[in-house]
PDB file of C-alpha atoms in Angstrom:
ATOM      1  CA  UNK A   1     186.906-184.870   8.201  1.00  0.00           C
ATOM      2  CA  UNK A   2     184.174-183.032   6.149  1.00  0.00           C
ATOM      3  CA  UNK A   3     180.987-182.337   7.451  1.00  0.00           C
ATOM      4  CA  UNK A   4     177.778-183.635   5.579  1.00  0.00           C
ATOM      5  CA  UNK A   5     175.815-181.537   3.700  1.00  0.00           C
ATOM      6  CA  UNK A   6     172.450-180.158   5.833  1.00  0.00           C
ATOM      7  CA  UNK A   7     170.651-182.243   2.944  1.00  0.00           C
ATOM      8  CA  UNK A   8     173.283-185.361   3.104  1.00  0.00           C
ATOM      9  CA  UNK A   9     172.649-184.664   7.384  1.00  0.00           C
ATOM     10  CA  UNK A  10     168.736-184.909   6.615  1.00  0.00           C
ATOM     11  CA  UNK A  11     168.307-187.655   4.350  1.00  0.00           C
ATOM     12  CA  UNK A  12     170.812-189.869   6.748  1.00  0.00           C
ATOM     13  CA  UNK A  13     168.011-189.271   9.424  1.00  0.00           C
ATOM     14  CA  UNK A  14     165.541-192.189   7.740  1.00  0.00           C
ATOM     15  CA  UNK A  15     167.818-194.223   7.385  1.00  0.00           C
ATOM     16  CA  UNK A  16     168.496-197.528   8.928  1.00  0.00           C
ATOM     17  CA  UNK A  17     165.441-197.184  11.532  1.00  0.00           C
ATOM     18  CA  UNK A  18     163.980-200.006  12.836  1.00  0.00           C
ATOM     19  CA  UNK A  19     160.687-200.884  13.605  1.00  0.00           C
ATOM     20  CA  UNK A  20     158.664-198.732  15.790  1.00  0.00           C
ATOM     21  CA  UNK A  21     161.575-195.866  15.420  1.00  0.00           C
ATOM     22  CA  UNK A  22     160.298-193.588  12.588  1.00  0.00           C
ATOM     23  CA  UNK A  23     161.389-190.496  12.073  1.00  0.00           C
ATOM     24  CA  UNK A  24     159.161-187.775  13.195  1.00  0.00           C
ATOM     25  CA  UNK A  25     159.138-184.571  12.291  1.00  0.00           C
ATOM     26  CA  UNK A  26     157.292-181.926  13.835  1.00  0.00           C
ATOM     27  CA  UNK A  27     155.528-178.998  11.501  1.00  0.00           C
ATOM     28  CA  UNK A  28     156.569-175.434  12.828  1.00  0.00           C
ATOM     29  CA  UNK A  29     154.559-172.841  11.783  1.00  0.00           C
ATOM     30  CA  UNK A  30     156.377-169.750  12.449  1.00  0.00           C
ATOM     31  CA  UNK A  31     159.768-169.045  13.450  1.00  0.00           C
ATOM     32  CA  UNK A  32     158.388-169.107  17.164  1.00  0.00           C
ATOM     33  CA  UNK A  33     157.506-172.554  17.151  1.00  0.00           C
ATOM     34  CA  UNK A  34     160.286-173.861  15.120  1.00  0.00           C
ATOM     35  CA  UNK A  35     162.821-172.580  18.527  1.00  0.00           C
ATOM     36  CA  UNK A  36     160.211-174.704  20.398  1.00  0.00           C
ATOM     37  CA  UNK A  37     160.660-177.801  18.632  1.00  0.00           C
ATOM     38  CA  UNK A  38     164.409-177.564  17.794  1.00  0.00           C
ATOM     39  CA  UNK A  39     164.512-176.652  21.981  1.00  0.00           C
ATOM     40  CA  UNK A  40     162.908-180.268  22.678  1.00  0.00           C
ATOM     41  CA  UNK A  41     165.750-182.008  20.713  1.00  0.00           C
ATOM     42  CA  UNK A  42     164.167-183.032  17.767  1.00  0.00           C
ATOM     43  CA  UNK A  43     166.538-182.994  15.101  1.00  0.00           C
ATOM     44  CA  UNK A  44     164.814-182.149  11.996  1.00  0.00           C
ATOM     45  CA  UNK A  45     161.418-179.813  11.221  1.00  0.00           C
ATOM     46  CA  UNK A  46     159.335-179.986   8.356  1.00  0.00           C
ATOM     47  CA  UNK A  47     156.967-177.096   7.591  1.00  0.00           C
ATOM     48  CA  UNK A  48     153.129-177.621   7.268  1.00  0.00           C
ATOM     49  CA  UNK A  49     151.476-175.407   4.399  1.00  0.00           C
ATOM     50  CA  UNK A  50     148.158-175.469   6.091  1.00  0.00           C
ATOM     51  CA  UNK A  51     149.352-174.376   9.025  1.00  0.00           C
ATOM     52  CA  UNK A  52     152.034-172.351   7.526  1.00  0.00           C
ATOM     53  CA  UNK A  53     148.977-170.336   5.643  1.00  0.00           C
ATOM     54  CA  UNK A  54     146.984-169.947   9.040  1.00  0.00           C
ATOM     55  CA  UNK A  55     149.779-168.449  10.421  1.00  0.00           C
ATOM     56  CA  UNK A  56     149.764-165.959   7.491  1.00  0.00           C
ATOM     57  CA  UNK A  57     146.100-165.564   7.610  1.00  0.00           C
ATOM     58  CA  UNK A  58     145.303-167.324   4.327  1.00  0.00           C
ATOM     59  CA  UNK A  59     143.297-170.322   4.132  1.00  0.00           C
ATOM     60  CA  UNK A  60     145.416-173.728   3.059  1.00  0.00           C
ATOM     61  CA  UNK A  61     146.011-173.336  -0.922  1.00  0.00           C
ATOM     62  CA  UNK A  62     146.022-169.897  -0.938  1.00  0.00           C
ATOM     63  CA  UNK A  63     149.037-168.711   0.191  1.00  0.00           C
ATOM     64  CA  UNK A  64     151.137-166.754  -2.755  1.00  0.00           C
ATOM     65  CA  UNK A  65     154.268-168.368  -3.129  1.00  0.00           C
ATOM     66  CA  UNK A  66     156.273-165.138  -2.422  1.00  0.00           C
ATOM     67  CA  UNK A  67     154.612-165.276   1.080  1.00  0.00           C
ATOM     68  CA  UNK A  68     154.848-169.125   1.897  1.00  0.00           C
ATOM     69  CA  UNK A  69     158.903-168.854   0.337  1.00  0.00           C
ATOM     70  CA  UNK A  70     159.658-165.945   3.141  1.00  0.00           C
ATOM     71  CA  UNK A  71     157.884-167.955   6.335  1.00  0.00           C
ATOM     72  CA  UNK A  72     159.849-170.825   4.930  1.00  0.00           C
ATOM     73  CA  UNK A  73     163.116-169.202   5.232  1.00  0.00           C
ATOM     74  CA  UNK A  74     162.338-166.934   8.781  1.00  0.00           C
ATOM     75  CA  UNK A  75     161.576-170.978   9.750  1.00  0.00           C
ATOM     76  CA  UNK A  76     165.492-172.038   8.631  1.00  0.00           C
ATOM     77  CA  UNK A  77     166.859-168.562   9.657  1.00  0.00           C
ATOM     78  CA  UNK A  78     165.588-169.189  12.893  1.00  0.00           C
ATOM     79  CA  UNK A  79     167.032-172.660  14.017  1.00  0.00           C
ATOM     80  CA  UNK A  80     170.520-174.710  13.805  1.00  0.00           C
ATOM     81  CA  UNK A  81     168.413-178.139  12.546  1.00  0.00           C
ATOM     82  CA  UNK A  82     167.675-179.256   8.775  1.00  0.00           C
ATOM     83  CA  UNK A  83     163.929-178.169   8.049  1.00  0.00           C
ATOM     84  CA  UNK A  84     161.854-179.116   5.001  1.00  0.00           C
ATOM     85  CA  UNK A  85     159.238-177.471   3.567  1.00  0.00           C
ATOM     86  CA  UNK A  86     155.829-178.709   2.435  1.00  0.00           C
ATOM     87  CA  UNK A  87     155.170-176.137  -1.206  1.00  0.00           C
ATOM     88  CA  UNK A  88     151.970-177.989  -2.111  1.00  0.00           C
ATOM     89  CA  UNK A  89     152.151-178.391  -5.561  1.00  0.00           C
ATOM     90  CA  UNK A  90     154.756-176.616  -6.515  1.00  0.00           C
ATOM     91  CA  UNK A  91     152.778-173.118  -7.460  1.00  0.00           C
ATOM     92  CA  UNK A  92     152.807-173.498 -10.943  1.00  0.00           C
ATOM     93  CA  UNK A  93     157.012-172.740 -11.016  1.00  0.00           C
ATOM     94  CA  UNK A  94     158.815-174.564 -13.754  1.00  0.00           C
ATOM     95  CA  UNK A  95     161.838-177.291 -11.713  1.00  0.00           C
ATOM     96  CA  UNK A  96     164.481-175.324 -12.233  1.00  0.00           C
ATOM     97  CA  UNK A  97     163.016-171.895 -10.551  1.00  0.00           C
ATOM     98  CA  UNK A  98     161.216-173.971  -8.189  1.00  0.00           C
ATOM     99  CA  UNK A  99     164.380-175.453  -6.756  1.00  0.00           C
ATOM    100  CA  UNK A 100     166.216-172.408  -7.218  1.00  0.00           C
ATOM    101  CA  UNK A 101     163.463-170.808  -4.486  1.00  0.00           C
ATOM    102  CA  UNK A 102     163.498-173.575  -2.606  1.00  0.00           C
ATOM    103  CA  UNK A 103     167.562-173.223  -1.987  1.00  0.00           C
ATOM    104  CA  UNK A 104     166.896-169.917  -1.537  1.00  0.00           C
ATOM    105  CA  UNK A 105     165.459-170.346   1.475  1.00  0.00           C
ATOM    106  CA  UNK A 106     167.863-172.754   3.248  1.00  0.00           C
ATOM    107  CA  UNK A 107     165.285-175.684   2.976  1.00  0.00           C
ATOM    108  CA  UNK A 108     166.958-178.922   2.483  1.00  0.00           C
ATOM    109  CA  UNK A 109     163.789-180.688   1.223  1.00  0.00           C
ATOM    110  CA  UNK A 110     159.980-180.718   0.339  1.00  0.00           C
ATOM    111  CA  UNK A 111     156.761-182.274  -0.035  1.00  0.00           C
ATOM    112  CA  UNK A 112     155.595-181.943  -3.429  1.00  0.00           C
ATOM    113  CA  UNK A 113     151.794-182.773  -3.955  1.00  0.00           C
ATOM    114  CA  UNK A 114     150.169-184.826  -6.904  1.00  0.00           C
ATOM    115  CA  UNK A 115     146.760-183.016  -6.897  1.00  0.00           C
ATOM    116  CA  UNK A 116     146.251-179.298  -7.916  1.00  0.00           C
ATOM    117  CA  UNK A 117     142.385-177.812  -6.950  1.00  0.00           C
ATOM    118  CA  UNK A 118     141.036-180.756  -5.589  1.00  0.00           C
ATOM    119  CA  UNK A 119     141.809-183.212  -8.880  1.00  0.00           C
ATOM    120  CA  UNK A 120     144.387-185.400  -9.145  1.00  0.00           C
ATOM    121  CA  UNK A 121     147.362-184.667 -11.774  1.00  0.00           C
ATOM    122  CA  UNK A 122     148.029-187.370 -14.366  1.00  0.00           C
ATOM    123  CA  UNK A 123     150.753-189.277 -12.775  1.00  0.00           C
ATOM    124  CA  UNK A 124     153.271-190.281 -15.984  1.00  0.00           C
ATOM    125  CA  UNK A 125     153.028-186.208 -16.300  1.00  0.00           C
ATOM    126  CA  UNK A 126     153.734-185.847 -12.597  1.00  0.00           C
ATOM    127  CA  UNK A 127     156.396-188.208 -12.239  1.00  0.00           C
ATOM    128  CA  UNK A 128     157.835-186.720 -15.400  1.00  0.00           C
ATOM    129  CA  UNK A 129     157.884-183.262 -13.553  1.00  0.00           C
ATOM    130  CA  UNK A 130     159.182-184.805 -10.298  1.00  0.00           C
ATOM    131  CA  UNK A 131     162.468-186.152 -12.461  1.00  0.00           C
ATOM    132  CA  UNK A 132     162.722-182.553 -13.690  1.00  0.00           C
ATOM    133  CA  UNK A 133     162.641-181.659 -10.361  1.00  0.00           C
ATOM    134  CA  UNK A 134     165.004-184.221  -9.268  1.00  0.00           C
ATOM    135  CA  UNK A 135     167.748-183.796 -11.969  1.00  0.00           C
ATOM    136  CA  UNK A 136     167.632-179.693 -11.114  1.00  0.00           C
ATOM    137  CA  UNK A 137     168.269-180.726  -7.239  1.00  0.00           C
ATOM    138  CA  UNK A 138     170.265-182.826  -7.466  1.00  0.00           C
ATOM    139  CA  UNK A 139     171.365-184.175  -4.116  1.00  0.00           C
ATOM    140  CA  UNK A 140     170.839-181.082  -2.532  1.00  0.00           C
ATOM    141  CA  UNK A 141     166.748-181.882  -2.046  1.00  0.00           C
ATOM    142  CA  UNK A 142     165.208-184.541  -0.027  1.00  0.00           C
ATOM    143  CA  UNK A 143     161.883-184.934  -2.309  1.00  0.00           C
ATOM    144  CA  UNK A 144     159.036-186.282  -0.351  1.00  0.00           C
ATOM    145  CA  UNK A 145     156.450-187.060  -3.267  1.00  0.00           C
ATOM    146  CA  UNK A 146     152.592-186.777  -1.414  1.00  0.00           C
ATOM    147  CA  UNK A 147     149.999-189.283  -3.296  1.00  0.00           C
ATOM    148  CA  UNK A 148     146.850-187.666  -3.093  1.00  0.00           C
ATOM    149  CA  UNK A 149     144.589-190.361  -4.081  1.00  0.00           C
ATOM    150  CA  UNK A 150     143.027-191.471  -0.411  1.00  0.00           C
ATOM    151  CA  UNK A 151     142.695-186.994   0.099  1.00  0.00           C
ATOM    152  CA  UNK A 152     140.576-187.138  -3.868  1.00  0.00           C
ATOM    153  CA  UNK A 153     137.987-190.041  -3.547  1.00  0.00           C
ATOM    154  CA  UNK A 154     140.292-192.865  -4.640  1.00  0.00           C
ATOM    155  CA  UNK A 155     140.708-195.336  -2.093  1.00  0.00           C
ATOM    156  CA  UNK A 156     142.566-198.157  -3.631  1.00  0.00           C
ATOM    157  CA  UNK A 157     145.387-199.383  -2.394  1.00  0.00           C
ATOM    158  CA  UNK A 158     146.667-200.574  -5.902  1.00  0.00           C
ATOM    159  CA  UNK A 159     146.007-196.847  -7.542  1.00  0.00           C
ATOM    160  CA  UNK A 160     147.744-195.215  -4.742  1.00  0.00           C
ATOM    161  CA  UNK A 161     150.775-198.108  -4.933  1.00  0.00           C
ATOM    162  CA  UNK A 162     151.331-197.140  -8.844  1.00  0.00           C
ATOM    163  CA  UNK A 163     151.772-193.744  -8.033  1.00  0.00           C
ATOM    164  CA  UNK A 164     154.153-194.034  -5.061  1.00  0.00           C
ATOM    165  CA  UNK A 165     156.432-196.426  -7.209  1.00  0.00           C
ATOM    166  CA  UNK A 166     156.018-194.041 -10.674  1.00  0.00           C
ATOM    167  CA  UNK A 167     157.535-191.148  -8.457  1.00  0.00           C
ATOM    168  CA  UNK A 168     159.903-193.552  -6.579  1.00  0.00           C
ATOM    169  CA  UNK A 169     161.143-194.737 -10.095  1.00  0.00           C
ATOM    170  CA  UNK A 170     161.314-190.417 -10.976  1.00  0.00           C
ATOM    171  CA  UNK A 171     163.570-189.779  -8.136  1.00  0.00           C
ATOM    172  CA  UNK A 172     161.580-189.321  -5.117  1.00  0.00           C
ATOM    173  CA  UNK A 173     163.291-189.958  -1.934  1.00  0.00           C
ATOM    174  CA  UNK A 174     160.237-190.789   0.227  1.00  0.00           C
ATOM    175  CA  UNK A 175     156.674-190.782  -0.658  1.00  0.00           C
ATOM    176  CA  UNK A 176     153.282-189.584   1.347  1.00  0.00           C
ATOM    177  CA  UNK A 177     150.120-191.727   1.097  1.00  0.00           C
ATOM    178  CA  UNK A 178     148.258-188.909   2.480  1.00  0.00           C
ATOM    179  CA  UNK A 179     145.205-189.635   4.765  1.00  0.00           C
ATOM    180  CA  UNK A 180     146.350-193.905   4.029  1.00  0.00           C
ATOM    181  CA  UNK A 181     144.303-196.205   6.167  1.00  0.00           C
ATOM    182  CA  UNK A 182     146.542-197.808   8.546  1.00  0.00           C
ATOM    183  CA  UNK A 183     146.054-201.056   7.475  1.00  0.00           C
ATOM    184  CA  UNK A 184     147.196-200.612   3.406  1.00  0.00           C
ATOM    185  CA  UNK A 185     150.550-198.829   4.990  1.00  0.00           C
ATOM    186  CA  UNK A 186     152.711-201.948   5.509  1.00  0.00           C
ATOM    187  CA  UNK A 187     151.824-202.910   1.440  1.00  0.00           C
ATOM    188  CA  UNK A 188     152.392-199.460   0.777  1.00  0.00           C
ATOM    189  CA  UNK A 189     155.767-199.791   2.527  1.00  0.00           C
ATOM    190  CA  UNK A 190     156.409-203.390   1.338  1.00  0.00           C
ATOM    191  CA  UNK A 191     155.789-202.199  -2.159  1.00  0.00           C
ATOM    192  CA  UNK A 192     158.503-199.182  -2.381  1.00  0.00           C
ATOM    193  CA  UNK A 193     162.207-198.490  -1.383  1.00  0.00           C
ATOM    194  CA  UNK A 194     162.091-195.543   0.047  1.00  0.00           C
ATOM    195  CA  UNK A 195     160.846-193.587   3.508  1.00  0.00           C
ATOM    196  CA  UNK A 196     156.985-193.745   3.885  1.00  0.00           C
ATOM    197  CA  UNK A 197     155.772-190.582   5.258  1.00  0.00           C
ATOM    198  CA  UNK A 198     152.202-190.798   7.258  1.00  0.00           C
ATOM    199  CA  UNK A 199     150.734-187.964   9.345  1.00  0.00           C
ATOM    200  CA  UNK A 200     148.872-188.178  12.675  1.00  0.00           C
ATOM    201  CA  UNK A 201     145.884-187.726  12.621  1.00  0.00           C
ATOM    202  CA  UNK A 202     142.356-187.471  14.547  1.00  0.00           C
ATOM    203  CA  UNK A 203     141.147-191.098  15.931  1.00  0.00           C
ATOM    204  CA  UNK A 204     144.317-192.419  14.013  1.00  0.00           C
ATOM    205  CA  UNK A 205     147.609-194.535  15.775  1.00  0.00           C
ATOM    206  CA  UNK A 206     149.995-192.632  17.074  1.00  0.00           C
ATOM    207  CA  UNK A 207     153.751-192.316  15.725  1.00  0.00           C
ATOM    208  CA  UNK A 208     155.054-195.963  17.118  1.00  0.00           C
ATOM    209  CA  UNK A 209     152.169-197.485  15.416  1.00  0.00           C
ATOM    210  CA  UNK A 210     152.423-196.373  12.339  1.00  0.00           C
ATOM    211  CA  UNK A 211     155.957-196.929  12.512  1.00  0.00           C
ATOM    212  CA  UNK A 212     155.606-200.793  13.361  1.00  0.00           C
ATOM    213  CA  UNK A 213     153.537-200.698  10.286  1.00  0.00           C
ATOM    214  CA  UNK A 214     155.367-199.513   8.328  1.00  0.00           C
ATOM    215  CA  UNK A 215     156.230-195.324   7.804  1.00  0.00           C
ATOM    216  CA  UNK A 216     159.208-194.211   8.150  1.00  0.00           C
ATOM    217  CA  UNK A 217     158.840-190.505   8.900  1.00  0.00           C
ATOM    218  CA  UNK A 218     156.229-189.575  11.040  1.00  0.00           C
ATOM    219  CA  UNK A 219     154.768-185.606  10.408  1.00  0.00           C
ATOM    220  CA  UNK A 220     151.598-184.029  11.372  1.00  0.00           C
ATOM    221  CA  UNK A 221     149.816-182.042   9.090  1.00  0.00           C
ATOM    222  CA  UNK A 222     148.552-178.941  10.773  1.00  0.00           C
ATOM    223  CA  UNK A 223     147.864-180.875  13.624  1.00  0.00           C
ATOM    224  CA  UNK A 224     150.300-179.058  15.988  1.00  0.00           C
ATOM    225  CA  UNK A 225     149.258-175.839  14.926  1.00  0.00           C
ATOM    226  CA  UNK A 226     145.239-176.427  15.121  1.00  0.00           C
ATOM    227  CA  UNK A 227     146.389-177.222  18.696  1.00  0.00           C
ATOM    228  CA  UNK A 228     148.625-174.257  19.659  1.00  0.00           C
ATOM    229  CA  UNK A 229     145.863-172.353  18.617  1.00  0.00           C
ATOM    230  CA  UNK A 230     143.234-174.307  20.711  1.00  0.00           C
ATOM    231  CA  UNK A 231     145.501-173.233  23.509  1.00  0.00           C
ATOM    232  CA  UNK A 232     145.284-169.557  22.885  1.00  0.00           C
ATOM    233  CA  UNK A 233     141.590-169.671  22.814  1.00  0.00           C
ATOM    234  CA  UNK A 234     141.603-171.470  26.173  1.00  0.00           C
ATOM    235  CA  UNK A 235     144.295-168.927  27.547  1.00  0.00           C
ATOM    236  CA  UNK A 236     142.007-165.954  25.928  1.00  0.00           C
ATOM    237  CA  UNK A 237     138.853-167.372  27.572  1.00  0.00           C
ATOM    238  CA  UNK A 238     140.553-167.240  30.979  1.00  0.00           C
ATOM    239  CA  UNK A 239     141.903-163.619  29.834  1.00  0.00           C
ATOM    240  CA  UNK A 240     138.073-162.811  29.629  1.00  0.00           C
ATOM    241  CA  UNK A 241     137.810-164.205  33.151  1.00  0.00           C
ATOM    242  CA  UNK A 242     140.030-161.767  34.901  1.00  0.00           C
TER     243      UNK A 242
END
């Protein structure tokens, strides 16, 4: 019997979860951390750009593609699991070289953002890109399309609910109300077919939460990595202390 496709493998993972059971994905940062993660049996990654950039020592949007494209695949070189990788808005790259990179480096999906310098993108144009996207992946990308509008000073629930359906309807596979209050996620949820991605974060519920209210794929941001480096500083201090 064939095996599944690493992206086939990957999208199967949100599926058919129940309530409470999201999928959660931690965000490696380096190929270091990825062995870390895959090591504590989870079976999927999916690459933070923020922290992806600190790693790189560039602040979060400023990583040059040719840089964040190479960490991505030193990430999938370095484990056995599928990992997806968060490209921000795509760096300017027309669909078909953006997927092209994208396969390049082993990645078997990405988050694709609907702002670009702080201001949200129109979102017919968007979801028109997203298709192009779509139709030049194929099956071979899991697209996780990130609504932007709680991140860029637009707080309704019905503005970010049009966008997450006008990408669903372009071929997303999930889509990322990023920075959602917890309490519009189980519209958000009720109002699309597909996997709804929320991150941790500070002073918000944790991954069972969120998942009881709706998400479907839990990630983090650069939570984990803000913290591993926390944990240097401490180790440093008591370095100092010697």
């Amino acid at each position: 019997m064939a095996q599944p496709s690493p992206a086939a493998a990957f999208r199967a993972l949100h599926q058919g979860r129940a309530s409470g059971d999201p999928l959660v994905l931690p965000g490696p940062w380096d190929a270091a951390s990825a062995r870390v993660f895959e090591d504590a049996g989870f079976p999927a990654l999916a690459t933070p750009s923020a922290g992806v950039s600190a790693s790189l020592g560039y602040e979060d949007g400023s990583t040059p593609a040719e840089e964040m494209f190479a960490a991505v695949a030193r990430i999938v070189r370095s484990v056995s699991i599928p990992v997806s990788a968060d490209v921000e808005g795509g760096y300017g790259l027309a669909p078909k070289e953006l997927v092209a990179r994208l396969l390049e480096t082993g990645a078997v999906g990405c988050n694709l953002e609907d702002s670009a310098e702080g201001v949200l993108k129109d979102p017919a144009r968007h979801a028109d890109w997203l298709a192009e996207v779509r139709a030049e992946a194929g099956d071979a990308l899991f697209i996780n399309a990130r609504v932007d509008t709680y991140l860029r000073g637009v707080p309704e629930l019905d503005a970010a609910i049009a966008r997450a359906r006008a990408y669903v309807a372009a071929g997303a596979d999930g889509v990322y109300p990023f920075g959602a209050p917890p309490e519009h996620l189980p519209k958000i949820a009720a109002a699309v077919p597909v996997p709804v991605n929320m991150a941790v974060l500070p002073d918000a519920p944790g991954p069972r939460r969120l998942g009881e209210l709706g998400a479907g794929r839990i990630t983090f941001g650069p939570g984990l990595q803000i913290r591993a480096t926390q944990a240097v500083r401490d180790i440093a201090r008591q370095v100092r202390e010697l």
